[in-house]
Every structure is written in structure tokens, then in C-alpha cells.
Amino acid sequence: MKTDNTAPKGLEDVIIGSSTLTLIDGHAGTLSYRGYDISDLAENATFEETSYLLLYGDLPNVQELRELRQNLSDEREIPPQLVELLRGFPNDASPMDILRTSISALSIYDPDLHDYSPEAMLRRAIRILSKTTTMIAAYERIRNGTDVIPPRADLDHASNFLYMMRGDAPEPAVARIFDKCLVLHADHELNASTFAARVTASTLSDVYSAVTSAIGALKGPLHGGANEAVMEMLEEIKVPEKVEAYLKKAFSEKKRVMGFGHRVYKTIDPRAIILRALSKELATKNGGKEWFRISYKLEEIMRTEKKLSPNVDFYAASVYHMLGIPTYLFTPIFAASRVTGWTAHIMEQYTDNRLIRPRADYVGHHPRKYIPLAQRK
Ligand code: SDX
């Protein structure tokens, strides 16, 4: 039933609706949230300001930021029953599977789950944003056999996340870089996980169900799971001198080199430029030069041999590694930031909704009659 409006595979470049949140120019390699360029925000805004911008539409003033920080702080604890649920899981489960399950369980304790008013939606977005970091950190502590660390009211969102994961407050330089990483990952228009969230929200299902759909999509190695795959690649290569041989083998086996290429960017992802600088800064200051040198060598060869540029996941890997974050937490951290974008898109979907329900081009059997069981060979 091919018709003239059959979309290209993977819905490449198909516009499925309008949005006021994020603008990507794939040819110019630019990205902006609500009109603010990503490099401007990464340089000057905190993740809390960026979350306010995405959820409310403008950068907060002093009072609005104070209120947001208070709301995030008030919402940071998770129900004790959820902590017990986390304790019951095996210690070697995938943290993305645990996060997907925890978000689902969290919905059961939401006091106004089916209140779809804008005020309730914003309260819920902040609740999920705040509690997501606590759930990731709590499982990290439990799986390592250490005490769950309660949040501190005096730390901001990014620092509290690291504090609850590690048990000590991060150095200011580490906190600044980690906060920048959260700014860079907060939203990205209709990427696969955000689209999954919007499809779920378009049925008028609840926010937690939509975020659960998104987490499932983000986990995939073609999407948010790529950052963990990049680190595994860097650790397999070990030294810059082995990059060429690694890529030669990958090309001959037609393997995807994780962290490169993008559906929308036809030039380098602007976030990768910022993350490359952060990776170089950390390598110079904190040690770990090898990780940056291997990454940069990979980038050089992929650009010259394949005309492919790094995406957000590529340098995020060496940055998170040099911040001392275990590889298995890379994608959950991506989710902890992107939950801002997901909930902003979900709210936008609800305000001007129509069920998202595309068609398929049927290429199966022609019509045929039922054959009774006794007559089937
Ligand atoms: C994210 O959408 C978003 O905005 C996502 C994201 C966000 O912020 O939400 O930006 C985050 O998910 C970034 C992408 C992370 N994924 C990876 O790094 C996985 C590796 N990348 C690729 O698999 C690929 O580039 C995709 C999935 C990201 C995009 O794939 P497309 O647009 O479907 O492109 P394609 O698969 O059709 O590839 C076109 C050509 C192919 O060559 P031919 O088969 O036509 O000869 O480019 C080649 C591909 O083989 N190619 C690669 C490659 N990416 C594309 N070859 C080797 N290594 C790669 N990484």
C-alpha cells in the first residue's frame, strides 16, 4: 500500500509536529533550548536554571530559582518502600533496568498521579527530576553494599547527585564539569526516547508511563547506551598507538563505531565540541591523558576515513570516566538529565494533543481461506 506519503525508514527528517522547546540545525551544527544557544547555556547556566528554562519557558529570576531549588530539595527523598524494593534486586542488575523499574514503582506513591492540571504536571516533573538522581544513587550504594546516603539540603542538584552516589561532596571543579554535562544532555528535540515519551503521552497515559517508555528507548546502544559502549571501546584500545588497527578491523567487519554519526547533525554535534574541551581539561588537570589522546585519535581517523563526527556520547565517556564515574552509570546519568526534556515534551504533548498513530505499508500474505487443523500438513 505504498502511497506518496510513505515516510523514509526510521522517519528520517519527518516533521511530526511543532515544539517550542529545542531547535537543532543539523547543517550548521547548532543547538538551542528555548532560544538560548547550548554553548551560552553550558558556559553560564547551571543545570537547575536550564531545567527551569525547559519546564517553565524562561530563565528563572533569583526568587524563581530559589523556589525551584527548594522544591527539588523537598522532593529529593524517595519512599522507604522504594528503597526496600531496590534492596530486593540482584546486585548485578543493569542500572538502566533498575531505573526503568524504579520510575514505574515511583508512580504508585505519587499523591496526585491523575491530576493533569498544568500546576500538578510541573510539580510532578520536578518530583521525577529530583527523585531520579536519588534512585540512581541509592541503587549504586546498595549494589556496592554501602549505606544509602540521604540528600543534603545545602547542595545543588548536580552536587547532591554525586554526593548521594559517593558519600562525599564533589570538589567545586568536578561539580562544575558534572553540572555542565547535565546541561548538555537536558533535551534534544524528537530523539528516539523523547519520541517514545510523546507517543505514550499522546494516548493520555500518565507521565511515569511516558518516562518509562523513554528510559527503555534511551538504553539502546544506538541512542543513550552509546556512551557506555564508547568507554568499553576506549578500554579495549588502551593506548593511542592501537587506534588505527582497531578502526581498520572495525571497518573491515563493517562495525558501528560507537559515539560517531548522528541522524540530524551533518557536521560535528556542538555538544561534542564542548565535551571534547572538558575531556582535554580533565586529562590535563586530573591525569588520564591517554583517554583523551585515544579519543582524539579516533575522532581524527573517523573524520578523514568515514566523514563521521563525534556525537554527544563520544567525549562524554572519557569525561565521566575521568570524573571517577563507573561506566555502568553513564546512561543512567544521561537519563537523569534528559528527564527534564522528556517531562517538558510530555507537558507540551498534553497541551495540544492528538493520538500519534501512523500506518504501515502491508507487504504480507494475500487474502487466504482458513484450513482446518486436521487438513494442515
Ligand atoms: C544519541 O537523536 C538524537 O538526538 C540522539 C542524541 C540525543 O541527544 O538524544 O543525540 C543522543 O543517541 C547520539 C547517537 C548515539 N549513538 C551512537 O553513537 C551509535 C553509533 N551511531 C550510529 O549507529 C548512527 O550514526 C546513528 C544511529 C546515530 C544514526 O544512524 P542513521 O541516521 O540511521 O544513519 P545510518 O545508520 O543510516 O548510517 C548511514 C551510513 C551507513 O553507511 P552505509 O551502510 O550506508 O554504507 O553511515 C554509516 C552507516 O554504516 N555509519 C556508521 C556509523 N554511523 C553511521 N559507520 C560506522 N560507525 C558509525 N558510528
Short mmCIF file of C-alpha atoms and ligand atoms in Angstrom, two decimals:
data_model
loop_
_atom_site.label_atom_id
_atom_site.label_comp_id
_atom_site.label_asym_id
_atom_site.label_seq_id
_atom_site.Cartn_x
_atom_site.Cartn_y
_atom_site.Cartn_z
CA MET A 1 0.00 0.00 0.00
CA LYS A 2 2.91 2.38 -0.73
CA THR A 3 1.44 5.84 -1.03
CA ASP A 4 3.09 9.16 -1.81
CA ASN A 5 3.23 9.99 1.92
CA THR A 6 5.19 6.86 2.90
CA ALA A 7 7.86 8.13 5.29
CA PRO A 8 11.54 7.19 4.83
CA LYS A 9 12.84 4.35 7.05
CA GLY A 10 13.38 5.49 10.62
CA LEU A 11 11.18 8.57 9.94
CA GLU A 12 14.36 10.40 8.83
CA ASP A 13 13.70 14.18 8.64
CA VAL A 14 9.94 13.63 9.04
CA ILE A 15 8.31 16.51 10.94
CA ILE A 16 5.57 15.04 13.16
CA GLY A 17 4.53 18.21 14.97
CA SER A 18 5.67 21.57 16.33
CA SER A 19 7.59 22.33 19.53
CA THR A 20 8.77 25.44 21.37
CA LEU A 21 11.48 23.61 23.30
CA THR A 22 14.62 22.87 21.28
CA LEU A 23 15.98 23.85 17.89
CA ILE A 24 18.68 21.79 16.14
CA ASP A 25 20.30 22.95 12.90
CA GLY A 26 21.95 19.76 11.63
CA HIS A 27 23.85 21.51 8.83
CA ALA A 28 25.15 24.43 10.87
CA GLY A 29 25.77 22.16 13.88
CA THR A 30 23.85 24.37 16.31
CA LEU A 31 21.51 23.57 19.20
CA SER A 32 19.41 25.85 21.40
CA TYR A 33 16.93 25.39 24.24
CA ARG A 34 14.04 27.92 24.13
CA GLY A 35 16.23 30.24 22.01
CA TYR A 36 19.39 30.08 24.15
CA ASP A 37 22.42 28.59 22.36
CA ILE A 38 23.82 25.46 24.05
CA SER A 39 27.34 26.92 24.30
CA ASP A 40 25.91 30.01 26.03
CA LEU A 41 23.97 27.86 28.49
CA ALA A 42 26.86 25.43 29.11
CA GLU A 43 29.17 28.37 29.82
CA ASN A 44 26.84 30.41 32.02
CA ALA A 45 23.80 28.45 33.25
CA THR A 46 23.51 25.74 35.89
CA PHE A 47 21.51 22.59 35.28
CA GLU A 48 18.88 23.92 37.70
CA GLU A 49 18.49 27.12 35.64
CA THR A 50 18.39 25.04 32.44
CA SER A 51 15.72 22.73 33.88
CA TYR A 52 13.63 25.77 34.87
CA LEU A 53 14.07 27.17 31.34
CA LEU A 54 12.85 23.95 29.70
CA LEU A 55 9.96 23.37 32.12
CA TYR A 56 8.69 26.94 32.57
CA GLY A 57 9.82 28.59 29.31
CA ASP A 58 12.23 31.28 30.59
CA LEU A 59 15.40 31.50 32.66
CA PRO A 60 14.44 31.94 36.35
CA ASN A 61 14.99 35.14 38.34
CA VAL A 62 16.55 34.94 41.82
CA GLN A 63 13.25 34.19 43.59
CA GLU A 64 12.13 31.63 40.98
CA LEU A 65 15.49 29.82 41.18
CA ARG A 66 15.34 29.80 44.98
CA GLU A 67 11.85 28.26 44.83
CA LEU A 68 12.97 25.64 42.29
CA ARG A 69 15.93 24.66 44.45
CA GLN A 70 13.64 24.39 47.47
CA ASN A 71 11.14 22.25 45.52
CA LEU A 72 13.94 19.98 44.26
CA SER A 73 15.23 19.66 47.82
CA ASP A 74 11.75 18.93 49.23
CA GLU A 75 11.22 16.23 46.60
CA ARG A 76 14.63 14.55 46.78
CA GLU A 77 13.77 11.79 49.27
CA ILE A 78 12.25 8.59 47.86
CA PRO A 79 9.61 6.44 49.65
CA PRO A 80 11.21 3.94 52.10
CA GLN A 81 9.20 1.19 50.40
CA LEU A 82 11.08 2.00 47.18
CA VAL A 83 14.43 1.72 48.98
CA GLU A 84 13.33 -1.73 50.20
CA LEU A 85 12.35 -2.64 46.62
CA LEU A 86 15.84 -1.62 45.46
CA ARG A 87 17.40 -3.76 48.20
CA GLY A 88 15.48 -6.76 46.87
CA PHE A 89 17.02 -6.58 43.40
CA PRO A 90 20.17 -8.54 42.48
CA ASN A 91 23.39 -6.51 42.79
CA ASP A 92 24.42 -7.20 39.21
CA ALA A 93 21.27 -5.88 37.53
CA SER A 94 21.61 -3.24 34.81
CA PRO A 95 21.21 0.21 36.45
CA MET A 96 19.08 1.24 33.44
CA ASP A 97 16.72 -1.70 34.12
CA ILE A 98 16.61 -0.67 37.78
CA LEU A 99 15.89 2.96 36.81
CA ARG A 100 13.12 1.91 34.42
CA THR A 101 11.58 -0.24 37.16
CA SER A 102 12.03 2.39 39.87
CA ILE A 103 10.29 5.11 37.86
CA SER A 104 7.36 2.74 37.36
CA ALA A 105 7.23 1.94 41.08
CA LEU A 106 7.50 5.64 41.98
CA SER A 107 4.21 6.34 40.20
CA ILE A 108 2.40 4.24 42.80
CA TYR A 109 3.41 6.73 45.51
CA ASP A 110 2.59 9.88 43.54
CA PRO A 111 -0.02 11.82 45.57
CA ASP A 112 -1.76 13.40 42.55
CA LEU A 113 -0.93 10.96 39.74
CA HIS A 114 -4.07 11.58 37.70
CA ASP A 115 -4.22 15.33 38.14
CA TYR A 116 -3.32 16.62 34.67
CA SER A 117 -3.57 20.31 35.57
CA PRO A 118 -0.52 22.37 34.48
CA GLU A 119 0.35 23.03 38.14
CA ALA A 120 0.25 19.31 39.00
CA MET A 121 2.23 18.47 35.86
CA LEU A 122 5.01 20.88 36.86
CA ARG A 123 5.04 19.54 40.43
CA ARG A 124 5.37 16.02 39.01
CA ALA A 125 8.14 17.00 36.58
CA ILE A 126 10.19 18.40 39.47
CA ARG A 127 9.34 15.37 41.62
CA ILE A 128 10.58 12.97 38.95
CA LEU A 129 13.64 15.12 38.16
CA SER A 130 14.66 15.20 41.80
CA LYS A 131 13.87 11.60 42.70
CA THR A 132 15.56 10.13 39.61
CA THR A 133 19.00 11.11 40.94
CA THR A 134 18.16 9.70 44.38
CA MET A 135 17.03 6.36 42.93
CA ILE A 136 20.17 6.00 40.78
CA ALA A 137 22.41 6.90 43.72
CA ALA A 138 20.53 4.64 46.17
CA TYR A 139 20.87 1.57 43.96
CA GLU A 140 24.56 2.35 43.39
CA ARG A 141 25.12 2.36 47.17
CA ILE A 142 23.02 -0.77 47.76
CA ARG A 143 24.66 -2.78 44.96
CA ASN A 144 28.08 -1.90 46.48
CA GLY A 145 26.96 -2.95 49.97
CA THR A 146 27.28 0.59 51.37
CA ASP A 147 24.77 2.77 53.22
CA VAL A 148 22.20 4.72 51.25
CA ILE A 149 23.21 8.38 51.62
CA PRO A 150 20.35 10.82 52.29
CA PRO A 151 20.50 14.07 50.28
CA ARG A 152 21.93 17.28 51.74
CA ALA A 153 19.78 20.42 51.69
CA ASP A 154 22.82 22.67 51.20
CA LEU A 155 23.99 21.10 47.91
CA ASP A 156 22.62 21.89 44.46
CA HIS A 157 21.10 19.22 42.22
CA ALA A 158 24.27 18.11 40.44
CA SER A 159 26.43 18.08 43.58
CA ASN A 160 23.77 16.23 45.57
CA PHE A 161 23.70 13.57 42.86
CA LEU A 162 27.45 12.96 43.17
CA TYR A 163 27.27 13.22 46.99
CA MET A 164 24.49 10.60 47.25
CA MET A 165 26.43 8.32 44.87
CA ARG A 166 29.82 8.67 46.55
CA GLY A 167 29.26 9.79 50.16
CA ASP A 168 31.38 12.94 49.86
CA ALA A 169 30.59 16.32 48.32
CA PRO A 170 32.44 16.88 45.00
CA GLU A 171 35.30 19.38 44.60
CA PRO A 172 33.95 22.63 43.05
CA ALA A 173 35.81 21.97 39.75
CA VAL A 174 34.29 18.45 39.50
CA ALA A 175 30.83 19.76 40.40
CA ARG A 176 31.08 22.46 37.70
CA ILE A 177 32.05 19.99 34.97
CA PHE A 178 29.39 17.47 36.02
CA ASP A 179 26.75 20.23 36.10
CA LYS A 180 27.79 21.26 32.55
CA CYS A 181 27.35 17.66 31.38
CA LEU A 182 23.80 17.65 32.74
CA VAL A 183 23.09 20.95 30.90
CA LEU A 184 24.37 19.43 27.65
CA HIS A 185 22.17 16.33 27.93
CA ALA A 186 18.92 18.02 29.07
CA ASP A 187 16.97 18.00 25.80
CA HIS A 188 17.42 17.28 22.12
CA GLU A 189 14.13 17.73 20.22
CA LEU A 190 12.48 14.49 18.98
CA ASN A 191 15.24 11.97 19.62
CA ALA A 192 14.08 8.36 19.90
CA SER A 193 13.47 8.36 23.68
CA THR A 194 11.63 11.70 23.64
CA PHE A 195 9.52 10.49 20.72
CA ALA A 196 8.71 7.32 22.71
CA ALA A 197 7.61 9.52 25.62
CA ARG A 198 5.40 11.65 23.36
CA VAL A 199 3.76 8.61 21.74
CA THR A 200 2.88 7.28 25.20
CA ALA A 201 1.64 10.70 26.38
CA SER A 202 -0.46 11.04 23.20
CA THR A 203 -2.68 8.16 24.47
CA LEU A 204 -3.30 10.34 27.61
CA SER A 205 -1.43 7.78 29.68
CA ASP A 206 0.36 9.18 32.75
CA VAL A 207 3.78 10.88 32.93
CA TYR A 208 5.51 7.96 34.66
CA SER A 209 4.40 5.57 31.90
CA ALA A 210 5.72 8.03 29.31
CA VAL A 211 9.06 8.41 31.13
CA THR A 212 9.30 4.62 31.47
CA SER A 213 8.89 4.34 27.68
CA ALA A 214 11.64 6.90 27.26
CA ILE A 215 14.06 5.11 29.59
CA GLY A 216 13.54 1.89 27.68
CA ALA A 217 14.37 3.66 24.41
CA LEU A 218 17.38 5.57 25.81
CA LYS A 219 19.02 2.32 26.98
CA GLY A 220 19.71 1.16 23.42
CA PRO A 221 23.34 1.40 22.16
CA LEU A 222 22.21 3.34 19.07
CA HIS A 223 20.93 6.01 21.46
CA GLY A 224 21.89 6.80 25.06
CA GLY A 225 23.58 3.45 25.63
CA ALA A 226 26.35 4.53 23.24
CA ASN A 227 28.29 6.39 25.97
CA GLU A 228 28.92 3.14 27.86
CA ALA A 229 29.87 1.39 24.61
CA VAL A 230 32.36 4.21 23.87
CA MET A 231 34.10 3.67 27.22
CA GLU A 232 34.28 -0.08 26.61
CA MET A 233 35.88 0.73 23.22
CA LEU A 234 38.44 3.12 24.79
CA GLU A 235 39.34 0.45 27.38
CA GLU A 236 39.69 -2.19 24.66
CA ILE A 237 42.03 0.07 22.65
CA LYS A 238 44.06 1.03 25.78
CA VAL A 239 46.73 3.17 24.02
CA PRO A 240 46.61 5.73 21.16
CA GLU A 241 49.04 3.61 19.13
CA LYS A 242 46.37 0.90 18.79
CA VAL A 243 43.60 3.14 17.46
CA GLU A 244 44.49 2.69 13.80
CA ALA A 245 44.46 -1.13 13.99
CA TYR A 246 41.20 -1.10 15.99
CA LEU A 247 39.44 1.01 13.38
CA LYS A 248 40.90 -0.93 10.47
CA LYS A 249 39.37 -4.09 11.94
CA ALA A 250 36.07 -2.33 12.70
CA PHE A 251 35.83 -1.05 9.13
CA SER A 252 36.61 -4.45 7.66
CA GLU A 253 33.89 -6.00 9.83
CA LYS A 254 31.50 -3.14 8.94
CA LYS A 255 31.10 -2.49 12.70
CA ARG A 256 29.47 0.68 14.02
CA VAL A 257 31.99 2.79 15.89
CA MET A 258 30.07 3.98 18.93
CA GLY A 259 29.91 7.72 19.61
CA PHE A 260 30.10 8.69 15.95
CA GLY A 261 27.44 9.72 13.49
CA HIS A 262 24.05 11.28 14.08
CA ARG A 263 20.67 11.21 12.39
CA VAL A 264 20.35 15.02 12.36
CA TYR A 265 23.86 16.53 12.57
CA LYS A 266 25.65 16.56 9.20
CA THR A 267 28.63 18.15 10.94
CA ILE A 268 30.01 17.81 14.46
CA ASP A 269 27.48 17.80 17.31
CA PRO A 270 28.01 21.13 19.15
CA ARG A 271 27.83 19.28 22.46
CA ALA A 272 30.78 17.11 21.39
CA ILE A 273 32.88 20.25 20.91
CA ILE A 274 32.16 21.35 24.48
CA LEU A 275 32.69 17.84 25.87
CA ARG A 276 35.98 17.50 23.93
CA ALA A 277 37.24 20.63 25.70
CA LEU A 278 36.10 19.27 29.09
CA SER A 279 37.83 15.95 28.37
CA LYS A 280 41.06 17.77 27.48
CA GLU A 281 40.76 19.96 30.61
CA LEU A 282 40.31 16.92 32.87
CA ALA A 283 43.11 14.99 31.13
CA THR A 284 45.48 17.90 31.66
CA LYS A 285 44.50 18.63 35.26
CA ASN A 286 43.46 15.28 36.75
CA GLY A 287 45.51 12.79 34.73
CA GLY A 288 44.05 10.39 32.22
CA LYS A 289 45.75 11.93 29.19
CA GLU A 290 45.59 8.54 27.45
CA TRP A 291 41.78 8.59 27.38
CA PHE A 292 41.74 11.98 25.70
CA ARG A 293 44.55 11.04 23.28
CA ILE A 294 42.82 7.80 22.25
CA SER A 295 39.54 9.70 21.80
CA TYR A 296 41.13 12.44 19.74
CA LYS A 297 42.95 9.91 17.51
CA LEU A 298 39.62 8.09 16.95
CA GLU A 299 37.98 11.38 16.03
CA GLU A 300 40.74 12.24 13.53
CA ILE A 301 40.55 8.92 11.69
CA MET A 302 36.74 8.70 11.71
CA ARG A 303 36.57 12.17 10.24
CA THR A 304 39.13 11.55 7.48
CA GLU A 305 38.22 7.92 6.65
CA LYS A 306 34.44 7.93 7.20
CA LYS A 307 33.48 11.60 7.20
CA LEU A 308 31.79 10.93 10.55
CA SER A 309 31.93 13.28 13.52
CA PRO A 310 31.59 12.58 17.24
CA ASN A 311 28.16 12.93 18.85
CA VAL A 312 27.32 13.80 22.46
CA ASP A 313 28.11 10.29 23.69
CA PHE A 314 31.69 10.18 22.41
CA TYR A 315 33.62 12.58 24.66
CA ALA A 316 31.04 12.21 27.46
CA ALA A 317 32.59 8.78 28.05
CA SER A 318 36.12 10.00 28.83
CA VAL A 319 34.75 12.96 30.83
CA TYR A 320 32.61 10.74 33.07
CA HIS A 321 35.45 8.23 33.41
CA MET A 322 37.93 10.91 34.45
CA LEU A 323 35.34 12.22 36.95
CA GLY A 324 35.57 8.76 38.52
CA ILE A 325 32.09 7.64 37.46
CA PRO A 326 31.71 3.88 36.77
CA THR A 327 30.81 3.07 33.15
CA TYR A 328 27.54 1.36 34.08
CA LEU A 329 26.25 4.71 35.42
CA PHE A 330 26.89 6.69 32.21
CA THR A 331 23.47 6.06 30.64
CA PRO A 332 21.54 6.46 33.90
CA ILE A 333 23.24 9.88 34.25
CA PHE A 334 22.14 10.70 30.71
CA ALA A 335 18.59 9.78 31.79
CA ALA A 336 18.85 11.84 34.99
CA SER A 337 19.44 14.91 32.83
CA ARG A 338 17.13 14.07 29.93
CA VAL A 339 14.19 13.52 32.27
CA THR A 340 13.87 17.33 32.18
CA GLY A 341 13.45 17.32 28.41
CA TRP A 342 11.17 14.29 28.48
CA THR A 343 8.78 15.85 31.00
CA ALA A 344 8.82 19.19 29.16
CA HIS A 345 7.91 17.42 25.91
CA ILE A 346 5.22 15.33 27.67
CA MET A 347 3.61 18.52 29.02
CA GLU A 348 3.81 20.07 25.56
CA GLN A 349 2.15 16.96 24.08
CA TYR A 350 -0.74 17.15 26.54
CA THR A 351 -1.41 20.83 25.76
CA ASP A 352 -2.04 20.22 22.05
CA ASN A 353 -2.60 16.51 21.77
CA ARG A 354 -3.74 14.15 19.03
CA LEU A 355 -3.15 10.41 19.30
CA ILE A 356 0.10 9.52 17.46
CA ARG A 357 -0.86 6.57 15.27
CA PRO A 358 0.98 6.13 11.93
CA ARG A 359 0.29 3.43 9.30
CA ALA A 360 2.33 0.52 7.89
CA ASP A 361 2.83 -0.50 4.25
CA TYR A 362 1.46 -4.07 4.32
CA VAL A 363 3.73 -6.47 2.42
CA GLY A 364 2.43 -9.77 3.89
CA HIS A 365 0.29 -12.62 2.50
CA HIS A 366 -2.52 -12.01 0.02
CA PRO A 367 -6.05 -12.96 1.36
CA ARG A 368 -6.36 -16.74 2.02
CA LYS A 369 -9.02 -19.17 3.46
CA TYR A 370 -8.78 -20.86 6.88
CA ILE A 371 -7.52 -24.51 6.72
CA PRO A 372 -8.91 -26.82 9.46
CA LEU A 373 -6.19 -28.25 11.74
CA ALA A 374 -6.77 -31.84 10.57
CA GLN A 375 -6.00 -30.79 6.99
CA ARG A 376 -2.79 -28.94 7.76
CA LYS A 377 0.43 -30.77 6.82
C1 SDX B 1 22.35 9.93 20.76
O1 SDX B 1 18.70 11.63 18.03
C2 SDX B 1 19.32 12.24 18.94
O2 SDX B 1 19.28 13.44 19.06
C3 SDX B 1 20.10 11.37 19.88
C4 SDX B 1 21.03 12.07 20.84
C5 SDX B 1 20.25 12.86 21.88
O3 SDX B 1 20.80 13.81 22.44
O4 SDX B 1 19.12 12.42 22.21
O5 SDX B 1 21.86 12.95 20.11
C6 SDX B 1 21.90 11.08 21.60
O6 SDX B 1 21.71 8.92 20.75
C7 SDX B 1 23.55 10.09 19.87
C8 SDX B 1 23.82 8.85 18.97
C9 SDX B 1 24.49 7.76 19.82
N1 SDX B 1 24.63 6.52 19.01
C10 SDX B 1 25.81 6.11 18.57
O7 SDX B 1 26.87 6.71 18.75
C11 SDX B 1 25.78 4.77 17.84
C12 SDX B 1 26.64 4.84 16.60
N2 SDX B 1 25.99 5.72 15.64
C13 SDX B 1 25.22 5.11 14.59
O8 SDX B 1 24.67 3.87 14.81
C14 SDX B 1 24.40 6.10 13.78
O9 SDX B 1 25.22 7.14 13.45
C15 SDX B 1 23.10 6.62 14.38
C16 SDX B 1 22.24 5.53 14.88
C17 SDX B 1 23.40 7.57 15.50
C18 SDX B 1 22.38 7.37 13.28
O10 SDX B 1 22.15 6.46 12.31
P1 SDX B 1 21.32 6.76 10.96
O11 SDX B 1 20.95 8.18 10.85
O12 SDX B 1 20.23 5.75 10.88
O13 SDX B 1 22.43 6.52 9.86
P2 SDX B 1 22.66 5.12 9.15
O14 SDX B 1 22.65 4.04 10.19
O15 SDX B 1 21.70 5.03 8.02
O16 SDX B 1 24.15 5.27 8.61
C19 SDX B 1 24.41 5.96 7.38
C20 SDX B 1 25.77 5.44 6.93
C21 SDX B 1 25.81 3.92 6.92
O17 SDX B 1 26.72 3.54 5.92
P3 SDX B 1 26.15 2.62 4.70
O18 SDX B 1 25.58 1.37 5.38
O19 SDX B 1 25.05 3.47 4.07
O20 SDX B 1 27.35 2.36 3.86
O21 SDX B 1 26.80 5.86 7.85
C22 SDX B 1 27.37 4.70 8.45
C23 SDX B 1 26.41 3.57 8.25
O22 SDX B 1 27.09 2.32 8.21
N3 SDX B 1 27.52 4.96 9.88
C24 SDX B 1 28.49 4.48 10.64
C25 SDX B 1 28.25 4.99 11.92
N4 SDX B 1 27.16 5.75 11.90
C26 SDX B 1 26.70 5.73 10.62
N5 SDX B 1 29.55 3.67 10.37
C27 SDX B 1 30.36 3.37 11.39
N6 SDX B 1 30.19 3.84 12.65
C28 SDX B 1 29.16 4.65 12.95
N7 SDX B 1 29.01 5.10 14.20
#
